[in-house]
Amino acid sequence: MHTDIRSMRNQVEIDAMRQLASTQTDARMKRLTPLCLLMSIVMLAGCQTVSRRPAPPELIGQAVPIGFSQNVRLVTTDLHGFASRAPDFFRGLRTAADRSPINILALSGGGSGGAFGAGALVGLSRAHARLHFELVTGVSVGALISPFAFLGPDWDAKMQQAFSGNATSKLLRSPRLTMLARILFPHGVRGHSELFDLVDHFVTPQMIAAVAHETTKGRQLIVATTDLDKQETVLWDMGAIALHGGKPARDLFRDVLIASASVPGIFPPMLIHVRENGIDYDELHVDAGVTTSVFTMPLIEDVRGFDLPQLRGANIYMIIDGKLARMPQTTPVNALEIISGSFAAETTYKTREAIIDNIAAASRLGMKFHLTEIPVDYPQANFIDFDPQRMQTLFDYAAECAAHGRLWLTPGQSIQRNMHPQPASTSQSPDCPVAAANAQN
């Protein structure tokens, strides 16, 4: 009987996929009403699970990826762990900066808006204005950019290839079909996704070796994911992973980047195998943007209780790969637009809150804060629009603005512009971030 049910379920899966993917549906499928098709999909969704081991039972335990030490990651609620690691962490940054101010780069999430961040970094390189960052942090698509940003201008060509060309064309060919596929096949039809293929291509042994080398100088590369089992943010020390070396280091480095960018409902989640007290477990990690949109220091909320003299005079540079406001528009009443719009609104508000927290921390610790963002009048469709031509246009726009010194905003400039947005003329190209802000003053 179980075999018959499994066979029937597989057949319905095939028929449902054909119904959505083809305009040449057969007569039998045409007789299915939308309600019947929806009921079939929902029933299948309840039956589709991915085989996995249990999650670690403790919120803050000793479970770590198999073969790695405790220092490769930190759950953000682990205050004791942070307190014990903070002195060495910030001492390393101070050593790496030598006698110069520490420079911190924070890269936010934003889906296809990552072309903005990548273009901005390349434009700074072209203008010879790219700083040497002692600390680089990344969330979601910002995590994918972060290794290139950490390694500097020598890796710009690879970054440009990843974020401005045809490399992204296969990420999301059909949003509606992709969302249905996530319901039917939570872990991907082939066990992994186009996102896996993209990241696997660019995370090479050469990248791992280069990150490891820079880490020995005291520099830090930190990437966030969301542990869905704990529903907590996890911060990964990518340099510590790289220093481990070999294939295990490359695999975990790649898997953390993928997990950080795996938007629920769009890309499959990432299972990370861990071990604690000789027992093997699985953790399910998804997009870091679910729990945090951008951060500059580990545990930014709790760093307020620490005196960090090493950061006095430091510079925080934050690249927001999205908009902090948008012009009102009529949202079509369909599932895709409602889901993507809701996710974008949630991300926008979390990003605003993170910026406010970072401004407060910078003020308290005597740091200077700079940010840039996609202007409110830039004609960007949505964060899941991975059309290569539009991503190339956004990349070129950011690169041009950065190359001409029109990238970095003060918080006041950003607030002024976003509180009083002006629709751009259809006959004009959107102003650069600084020019757009100045136009409001």
PDB file of N, CA and C in Angstrom, residues 410-421 436-441:
ATOM      1  N   THR A 410      26.208  60.427   4.717  1.00  0.00           N
ATOM      2  CA  THR A 410      26.070  60.501   6.160  1.00  0.00           C
ATOM      3  C   THR A 410      24.668  60.008   6.512  1.00  0.00           C
ATOM      4  N   PRO A 411      24.442  59.559   7.747  1.00  0.00           N
ATOM      5  CA  PRO A 411      23.078  59.152   8.129  1.00  0.00           C
ATOM      6  C   PRO A 411      22.058  60.264   7.901  1.00  0.00           C
ATOM      7  N   GLY A 412      22.461  61.507   8.174  1.00  0.00           N
ATOM      8  CA  GLY A 412      21.535  62.621   7.979  1.00  0.00           C
ATOM      9  C   GLY A 412      21.118  62.776   6.525  1.00  0.00           C
ATOM     10  N   GLN A 413      22.058  62.622   5.606  1.00  0.00           N
ATOM     11  CA  GLN A 413      21.727  62.713   4.186  1.00  0.00           C
ATOM     12  C   GLN A 413      20.762  61.606   3.774  1.00  0.00           C
ATOM     13  N   SER A 414      21.005  60.393   4.273  1.00  0.00           N
ATOM     14  CA  SER A 414      20.136  59.274   3.944  1.00  0.00           C
ATOM     15  C   SER A 414      18.714  59.507   4.455  1.00  0.00           C
ATOM     16  N   ILE A 415      18.602  59.955   5.696  1.00  0.00           N
ATOM     17  CA  ILE A 415      17.278  60.191   6.282  1.00  0.00           C
ATOM     18  C   ILE A 415      16.540  61.300   5.530  1.00  0.00           C
ATOM     19  N   GLN A 416      17.243  62.368   5.221  1.00  0.00           N
ATOM     20  CA  GLN A 416      16.623  63.493   4.530  1.00  0.00           C
ATOM     21  C   GLN A 416      16.053  63.068   3.187  1.00  0.00           C
ATOM     22  N   ARG A 417      16.812  62.290   2.452  1.00  0.00           N
ATOM     23  CA  ARG A 417      16.350  61.873   1.130  1.00  0.00           C
ATOM     24  C   ARG A 417      15.179  60.900   1.223  1.00  0.00           C
ATOM     25  N   ASN A 418      15.274  59.932   2.135  1.00  0.00           N
ATOM     26  CA  ASN A 418      14.256  58.888   2.189  1.00  0.00           C
ATOM     27  C   ASN A 418      12.943  59.366   2.807  1.00  0.00           C
ATOM     28  N   MET A 419      12.992  60.428   3.599  1.00  0.00           N
ATOM     29  CA  MET A 419      11.755  60.971   4.159  1.00  0.00           C
ATOM     30  C   MET A 419      11.002  61.835   3.160  1.00  0.00           C
ATOM     31  N   HIS A 420      11.708  62.327   2.143  1.00  0.00           N
ATOM     32  CA  HIS A 420      11.083  63.198   1.142  1.00  0.00           C
ATOM     33  C   HIS A 420      11.485  62.738  -0.262  1.00  0.00           C
ATOM     34  N   PRO A 421      11.112  61.504  -0.631  1.00  0.00           N
ATOM     35  CA  PRO A 421      11.510  60.999  -1.952  1.00  0.00           C
ATOM     36  C   PRO A 421      10.808  61.733  -3.071  1.00  0.00           C
ATOM     37  N   ALA A 436      21.833  62.486  -5.158  1.00  0.00           N
ATOM     38  CA  ALA A 436      20.405  62.431  -4.807  1.00  0.00           C
ATOM     39  C   ALA A 436      20.166  63.053  -3.441  1.00  0.00           C
ATOM     40  N   ALA A 437      21.083  62.815  -2.511  1.00  0.00           N
ATOM     41  CA  ALA A 437      20.934  63.396  -1.186  1.00  0.00           C
ATOM     42  C   ALA A 437      21.104  64.903  -1.230  1.00  0.00           C
ATOM     43  N   ASN A 438      22.079  65.381  -1.975  1.00  0.00           N
ATOM     44  CA  ASN A 438      22.320  66.820  -2.065  1.00  0.00           C
ATOM     45  C   ASN A 438      21.146  67.561  -2.681  1.00  0.00           C
ATOM     46  N   ALA A 439      20.434  66.881  -3.584  1.00  0.00           N
ATOM     47  CA  ALA A 439      19.309  67.510  -4.249  1.00  0.00           C
ATOM     48  C   ALA A 439      18.189  67.829  -3.285  1.00  0.00           C
ATOM     49  N   GLN A 440      18.164  67.124  -2.116  1.00  0.00           N
ATOM     50  CA  GLN A 440      17.123  67.345  -1.147  1.00  0.00           C
ATOM     51  C   GLN A 440      17.473  68.481  -0.190  1.00  0.00           C
ATOM     52  N   ASN A 441      18.755  68.890  -0.155  1.00  0.00           N
ATOM     53  CA  ASN A 441      19.217  69.883   0.824  1.00  0.00           C
ATOM     54  C   ASN A 441      19.029  71.313   0.311  1.00  0.00           C
TER      55      ASN A 441
END
